[in-house]
Every structure is written in structure tokens, then in C-alpha cells.
Amino acid sequence: MSQSLGKTIFQIVFSLFLVMSPLVTHGQGSHLPDGTLGKPNGLIYAQYASMTTGGTVMVTDQKSAGIEITLPAFRELTFSAAYFARKGDSVYHNYFAEMKIYLAGPIREPGKCNPDGKIFTPVFSFGYGGEFPDQNPPANKYRAGIQALVPLSPHFSLGAGGNYYQDKITRHADKVYGVLNIFPRAYSASDLYLNPDGIEGVPSLSLSGGGSEKGFFGQLDVLIPLNAGTTLTFYTRGERYPKPYLRTAILGCRVSIYPSSN
């Protein structure tokens, strides 16, 4: 597949998602791990990254900002589409679409689920995206990703995933990775999935880490449900590549908004 054809196909899929979102009405009203069934929700985010080649002297920095729209289309199926722009030596436009599949419809009983879904029932995510620089269109890059996540108890979920990058030159640290999600307080019958990220006012954690043949990374996300319709997330990520040496430090913030939960 040529790069121009791949970009065209992806843009068509992204556009169809945005057009389709308001049209999905099947079973609206149920609160699920990704939001209210049939109702789009979204997030906005911004992050800052600094890169050093040794010592404490920063060699470059990058700023990013983006949006994501999520649609729980059915109890077992969720679609999402994201765009973010990364500012470095050029502006890099990134698009990513994802499909999440629950092997069983999320159960709504306290003690038998957590914010990720039904206990002991895997959740699979499949995604495809691309990065398109302003100044050098032939340098378009594509990637595909897959993740499996299993809620183990009302307080923990464990998962693993991987990314395939079409670009073999740029170094990537997340070709394979693991995820551990921690929810200090379990849902009760009165607040089950009112906020899909957890209990209002109780932070939850997401730990992830992994590597590739070129380097490794670690990331910590702290999710704070502010109310039924809003979650504030802070995250930090570190990446390290031994040869040639490069270290990256990332700080970011996300605001997730669930309009139908308010």
C-alpha cells in the first residue's frame, strides 16, 4: 500500500466515524466502561517532552495537543478516533482510530466489575494510525496496535499489548508493553459507571512499561474523577535509548468529558 493511499483510506475511516457518531441510538442510556451507550464523549490533552543526549543539557523539546472522541456503539463494541499535533522541527499531524471489543457485555453488579469491565473477561483493542509532517509529506509514518486487558478484581486490571511501526528508522520504545490498572475503591450500586474512570474524588492509577530492541519506557497515569461527567488525568513518561544515548521525559494532562453523565 502506498503512503498516499494509506493516508486517504485512514482519512475516510476517520470522517465516517465522525459522521456516524450522532446516528448510533441502539440501547442508549446504559452506563458502560467507555461512557453512556450510544452517546459520544471526548477528551482533550496537552503534553511537553524534553530530550537529552547525556548529562542534564536538553537538546530539544516538543509540545503536543490533541482531542479524542469515543463512541460506545454497543455493549460489546466501542469506537474511538483521535487527532493530535506535535510541534518539533515541523508540525506533525497524527490520526488514530481504535476499536475495542468486550468478549462479554459489561456486567452492572458491584463486586463483579471494575472501570475496565467484567471480572475475568478480556477486553481487546485494535488500532491503526499515522503521522503526517507538514514539511516532508514523503515521511508519512503508519502504525498498528493491539492490546488485551483483563479485569482481575474490583481493584485491579492487567494487560499487555504491542505496536507495529512501518517506519524502521525512528526509534520506538513501546513495541511491546504491559499495563497494570489500580482502583483503590470499588464501585457501589449507586455509582456504578456514573464516571467510567472510577469513584468521584478517588484517584486511580495506571502503570505501564515495555520496550523494543532499541530502548525501553515507563509511564504513570493518575486519574482523578472530579464528578460524574469529568475526569482529570496527569501523566509522566520516561524513555531511554542506549545506542546512541537518548533520554526523553514527558509530562502531560488530559481532561475527559462525559456529557451524558452530568
PDB file of N, CA and C in Angstrom, residues 110-163:
ATOM      1  N   PRO A 110     -22.076  -4.602  41.451  1.00  0.00           N
ATOM      2  CA  PRO A 110     -20.922  -4.303  42.308  1.00  0.00           C
ATOM      3  C   PRO A 110     -20.206  -5.577  42.723  1.00  0.00           C
ATOM      4  N   GLY A 111     -18.875  -5.547  42.711  1.00  0.00           N
ATOM      5  CA  GLY A 111     -18.077  -6.699  43.086  1.00  0.00           C
ATOM      6  C   GLY A 111     -17.761  -7.623  41.934  1.00  0.00           C
ATOM      7  N   LYS A 112     -18.439  -7.447  40.795  1.00  0.00           N
ATOM      8  CA  LYS A 112     -18.209  -8.304  39.630  1.00  0.00           C
ATOM      9  C   LYS A 112     -17.633  -7.546  38.443  1.00  0.00           C
ATOM     10  N   CYS A 113     -17.239  -6.299  38.672  1.00  0.00           N
ATOM     11  CA  CYS A 113     -16.687  -5.488  37.589  1.00  0.00           C
ATOM     12  C   CYS A 113     -15.787  -4.405  38.178  1.00  0.00           C
ATOM     13  N   ASN A 114     -15.012  -3.772  37.322  1.00  0.00           N
ATOM     14  CA  ASN A 114     -14.257  -2.573  37.676  1.00  0.00           C
ATOM     15  C   ASN A 114     -14.354  -1.608  36.497  1.00  0.00           C
ATOM     16  N   PRO A 115     -13.735  -0.435  36.526  1.00  0.00           N
ATOM     17  CA  PRO A 115     -13.876   0.512  35.422  1.00  0.00           C
ATOM     18  C   PRO A 115     -13.461  -0.014  34.050  1.00  0.00           C
ATOM     19  N   ASP A 116     -12.724  -1.122  34.002  1.00  0.00           N
ATOM     20  CA  ASP A 116     -12.317  -1.689  32.719  1.00  0.00           C
ATOM     21  C   ASP A 116     -13.298  -2.717  32.173  1.00  0.00           C
ATOM     22  N   GLY A 117     -14.238  -3.206  32.994  1.00  0.00           N
ATOM     23  CA  GLY A 117     -15.203  -4.179  32.511  1.00  0.00           C
ATOM     24  C   GLY A 117     -15.477  -5.293  33.502  1.00  0.00           C
ATOM     25  N   LYS A 118     -16.015  -6.400  32.989  1.00  0.00           N
ATOM     26  CA  LYS A 118     -16.412  -7.549  33.802  1.00  0.00           C
ATOM     27  C   LYS A 118     -15.184  -8.333  34.250  1.00  0.00           C
ATOM     28  N   ILE A 119     -15.185  -8.776  35.512  1.00  0.00           N
ATOM     29  CA  ILE A 119     -14.061  -9.520  36.071  1.00  0.00           C
ATOM     30  C   ILE A 119     -13.796 -10.786  35.253  1.00  0.00           C
ATOM     31  N   PHE A 120     -12.514 -11.011  34.952  1.00  0.00           N
ATOM     32  CA  PHE A 120     -12.024 -12.191  34.234  1.00  0.00           C
ATOM     33  C   PHE A 120     -12.526 -12.291  32.787  1.00  0.00           C
ATOM     34  N   THR A 121     -12.999 -11.182  32.244  1.00  0.00           N
ATOM     35  CA  THR A 121     -13.438 -11.170  30.845  1.00  0.00           C
ATOM     36  C   THR A 121     -12.523 -10.253  30.038  1.00  0.00           C
ATOM     37  N   PRO A 122     -11.739 -10.789  29.108  1.00  0.00           N
ATOM     38  CA  PRO A 122     -10.778  -9.962  28.353  1.00  0.00           C
ATOM     39  C   PRO A 122     -11.453  -8.885  27.509  1.00  0.00           C
ATOM     40  N   VAL A 123     -10.726  -7.789  27.372  1.00  0.00           N
ATOM     41  CA  VAL A 123     -11.126  -6.687  26.500  1.00  0.00           C
ATOM     42  C   VAL A 123     -10.004  -6.482  25.490  1.00  0.00           C
ATOM     43  N   PHE A 124     -10.328  -6.530  24.205  1.00  0.00           N
ATOM     44  CA  PHE A 124      -9.331  -6.400  23.151  1.00  0.00           C
ATOM     45  C   PHE A 124      -9.495  -5.067  22.430  1.00  0.00           C
ATOM     46  N   SER A 125      -8.357  -4.412  22.169  1.00  0.00           N
ATOM     47  CA  SER A 125      -8.345  -3.154  21.426  1.00  0.00           C
ATOM     48  C   SER A 125      -7.471  -3.310  20.184  1.00  0.00           C
ATOM     49  N   PHE A 126      -7.974  -2.790  19.051  1.00  0.00           N
ATOM     50  CA  PHE A 126      -7.235  -2.813  17.793  1.00  0.00           C
ATOM     51  C   PHE A 126      -7.222  -1.398  17.231  1.00  0.00           C
ATOM     52  N   GLY A 127      -6.035  -0.908  16.872  1.00  0.00           N
ATOM     53  CA  GLY A 127      -5.938   0.456  16.388  1.00  0.00           C
ATOM     54  C   GLY A 127      -5.036   0.592  15.179  1.00  0.00           C
ATOM     55  N   TYR A 128      -5.258   1.663  14.431  1.00  0.00           N
ATOM     56  CA  TYR A 128      -4.440   1.978  13.262  1.00  0.00           C
ATOM     57  C   TYR A 128      -4.347   3.490  13.152  1.00  0.00           C
ATOM     58  N   GLY A 129      -3.150   4.002  12.855  1.00  0.00           N
ATOM     59  CA  GLY A 129      -2.990   5.443  12.761  1.00  0.00           C
ATOM     60  C   GLY A 129      -1.789   5.833  11.941  1.00  0.00           C
ATOM     61  N   GLY A 130      -1.591   7.136  11.831  1.00  0.00           N
ATOM     62  CA  GLY A 130      -0.478   7.637  11.043  1.00  0.00           C
ATOM     63  C   GLY A 130      -0.055   9.028  11.474  1.00  0.00           C
ATOM     64  N   GLU A 131       1.173   9.370  11.111  1.00  0.00           N
ATOM     65  CA  GLU A 131       1.738  10.687  11.402  1.00  0.00           C
ATOM     66  C   GLU A 131       2.158  11.319  10.081  1.00  0.00           C
ATOM     67  N   PHE A 132       1.724  12.583   9.872  1.00  0.00           N
ATOM     68  CA  PHE A 132       1.941  13.252   8.597  1.00  0.00           C
ATOM     69  C   PHE A 132       2.583  14.618   8.825  1.00  0.00           C
ATOM     70  N   PRO A 133       3.876  14.767   8.523  1.00  0.00           N
ATOM     71  CA  PRO A 133       4.549  16.048   8.740  1.00  0.00           C
ATOM     72  C   PRO A 133       4.175  17.079   7.681  1.00  0.00           C
ATOM     73  N   ASP A 134       4.148  18.344   8.093  1.00  0.00           N
ATOM     74  CA  ASP A 134       3.836  19.443   7.174  1.00  0.00           C
ATOM     75  C   ASP A 134       4.887  19.605   6.081  1.00  0.00           C
ATOM     76  N   GLN A 135       6.147  19.559   6.473  1.00  0.00           N
ATOM     77  CA  GLN A 135       7.221  19.974   5.576  1.00  0.00           C
ATOM     78  C   GLN A 135       7.782  18.857   4.706  1.00  0.00           C
ATOM     79  N   ASN A 136       7.474  17.602   5.003  1.00  0.00           N
ATOM     80  CA  ASN A 136       8.060  16.498   4.246  1.00  0.00           C
ATOM     81  C   ASN A 136       7.036  15.377   4.080  1.00  0.00           C
ATOM     82  N   PRO A 137       6.039  15.564   3.192  1.00  0.00           N
ATOM     83  CA  PRO A 137       4.980  14.571   3.030  1.00  0.00           C
ATOM     84  C   PRO A 137       5.462  13.156   2.765  1.00  0.00           C
ATOM     85  N   PRO A 138       6.576  12.917   2.033  1.00  0.00           N
ATOM     86  CA  PRO A 138       7.015  11.532   1.831  1.00  0.00           C
ATOM     87  C   PRO A 138       7.417  10.818   3.125  1.00  0.00           C
ATOM     88  N   ALA A 139       7.578  11.595   4.224  1.00  0.00           N
ATOM     89  CA  ALA A 139       7.987  10.993   5.500  1.00  0.00           C
ATOM     90  C   ALA A 139       6.797  10.532   6.336  1.00  0.00           C
ATOM     91  N   ASN A 140       5.632  10.361   5.725  1.00  0.00           N
ATOM     92  CA  ASN A 140       4.473   9.848   6.455  1.00  0.00           C
ATOM     93  C   ASN A 140       4.801   8.503   7.106  1.00  0.00           C
ATOM     94  N   LYS A 141       4.254   8.292   8.313  1.00  0.00           N
ATOM     95  CA  LYS A 141       4.536   7.065   9.059  1.00  0.00           C
ATOM     96  C   LYS A 141       3.220   6.478   9.562  1.00  0.00           C
ATOM     97  N   TYR A 142       3.144   5.141   9.552  1.00  0.00           N
ATOM     98  CA  TYR A 142       1.936   4.459   9.980  1.00  0.00           C
ATOM     99  C   TYR A 142       2.264   3.445  11.067  1.00  0.00           C
ATOM    100  N   ARG A 143       1.263   3.182  11.913  1.00  0.00           N
ATOM    101  CA  ARG A 143       1.448   2.157  12.939  1.00  0.00           C
ATOM    102  C   ARG A 143       0.132   1.448  13.203  1.00  0.00           C
ATOM    103  N   ALA A 144       0.224   0.214  13.664  1.00  0.00           N
ATOM    104  CA  ALA A 144      -0.937  -0.569  14.074  1.00  0.00           C
ATOM    105  C   ALA A 144      -0.683  -1.085  15.481  1.00  0.00           C
ATOM    106  N   GLY A 145      -1.728  -1.150  16.280  1.00  0.00           N
ATOM    107  CA  GLY A 145      -1.569  -1.575  17.668  1.00  0.00           C
ATOM    108  C   GLY A 145      -2.641  -2.553  18.093  1.00  0.00           C
ATOM    109  N   ILE A 146      -2.306  -3.375  19.086  1.00  0.00           N
ATOM    110  CA  ILE A 146      -3.254  -4.327  19.670  1.00  0.00           C
ATOM    111  C   ILE A 146      -2.992  -4.399  21.170  1.00  0.00           C
ATOM    112  N   GLN A 147      -4.065  -4.545  21.955  1.00  0.00           N
ATOM    113  CA  GLN A 147      -3.924  -4.675  23.407  1.00  0.00           C
ATOM    114  C   GLN A 147      -5.000  -5.609  23.940  1.00  0.00           C
ATOM    115  N   ALA A 148      -4.630  -6.399  24.929  1.00  0.00           N
ATOM    116  CA  ALA A 148      -5.575  -7.249  25.663  1.00  0.00           C
ATOM    117  C   ALA A 148      -5.519  -6.848  27.131  1.00  0.00           C
ATOM    118  N   LEU A 149      -6.681  -6.602  27.728  1.00  0.00           N
ATOM    119  CA  LEU A 149      -6.761  -6.160  29.119  1.00  0.00           C
ATOM    120  C   LEU A 149      -7.771  -7.044  29.848  1.00  0.00           C
ATOM    121  N   VAL A 150      -7.395  -7.537  31.037  1.00  0.00           N
ATOM    122  CA  VAL A 150      -8.268  -8.426  31.799  1.00  0.00           C
ATOM    123  C   VAL A 150      -8.511  -7.848  33.193  1.00  0.00           C
ATOM    124  N   PRO A 151      -9.745  -7.463  33.524  1.00  0.00           N
ATOM    125  CA  PRO A 151     -10.063  -7.082  34.904  1.00  0.00           C
ATOM    126  C   PRO A 151      -9.940  -8.300  35.822  1.00  0.00           C
ATOM    127  N   LEU A 152      -9.076  -8.215  36.810  1.00  0.00           N
ATOM    128  CA  LEU A 152      -8.828  -9.349  37.700  1.00  0.00           C
ATOM    129  C   LEU A 152      -9.665  -9.308  38.972  1.00  0.00           C
ATOM    130  N   SER A 153     -10.048  -8.108  39.398  1.00  0.00           N
ATOM    131  CA  SER A 153     -10.844  -7.938  40.610  1.00  0.00           C
ATOM    132  C   SER A 153     -11.461  -6.550  40.538  1.00  0.00           C
ATOM    133  N   PRO A 154     -12.301  -6.184  41.506  1.00  0.00           N
ATOM    134  CA  PRO A 154     -12.836  -4.813  41.504  1.00  0.00           C
ATOM    135  C   PRO A 154     -11.754  -3.745  41.626  1.00  0.00           C
ATOM    136  N   HIS A 155     -10.524  -4.152  41.995  1.00  0.00           N
ATOM    137  CA  HIS A 155      -9.475  -3.174  42.242  1.00  0.00           C
ATOM    138  C   HIS A 155      -8.310  -3.227  41.248  1.00  0.00           C
ATOM    139  N   PHE A 156      -8.211  -4.273  40.440  1.00  0.00           N
ATOM    140  CA  PHE A 156      -7.039  -4.419  39.567  1.00  0.00           C
ATOM    141  C   PHE A 156      -7.418  -4.922  38.177  1.00  0.00           C
ATOM    142  N   SER A 157      -6.662  -4.445  37.170  1.00  0.00           N
ATOM    143  CA  SER A 157      -6.712  -4.992  35.809  1.00  0.00           C
ATOM    144  C   SER A 157      -5.287  -5.149  35.314  1.00  0.00           C
ATOM    145  N   LEU A 158      -5.049  -6.180  34.527  1.00  0.00           N
ATOM    146  CA  LEU A 158      -3.722  -6.454  33.991  1.00  0.00           C
ATOM    147  C   LEU A 158      -3.835  -6.673  32.487  1.00  0.00           C
ATOM    148  N   GLY A 159      -2.878  -6.094  31.745  1.00  0.00           N
ATOM    149  CA  GLY A 159      -2.944  -6.228  30.301  1.00  0.00           C
ATOM    150  C   GLY A 159      -1.582  -6.198  29.650  1.00  0.00           C
ATOM    151  N   ALA A 160      -1.581  -6.459  28.348  1.00  0.00           N
ATOM    152  CA  ALA A 160      -0.359  -6.429  27.554  1.00  0.00           C
ATOM    153  C   ALA A 160      -0.735  -6.039  26.137  1.00  0.00           C
ATOM    154  N   GLY A 161       0.239  -5.458  25.428  1.00  0.00           N
ATOM    155  CA  GLY A 161      -0.043  -5.028  24.069  1.00  0.00           C
ATOM    156  C   GLY A 161       1.218  -4.851  23.266  1.00  0.00           C
ATOM    157  N   GLY A 162       1.030  -4.436  22.037  1.00  0.00           N
ATOM    158  CA  GLY A 162       2.165  -4.214  21.160  1.00  0.00           C
ATOM    159  C   GLY A 162       1.814  -3.262  20.035  1.00  0.00           C
ATOM    160  N   ASN A 163       2.843  -2.676  19.431  1.00  0.00           N
ATOM    161  CA  ASN A 163       2.684  -1.767  18.302  1.00  0.00           C
ATOM    162  C   ASN A 163       3.600  -2.195  17.163  1.00  0.00           C
TER     163      ASN A 163
END
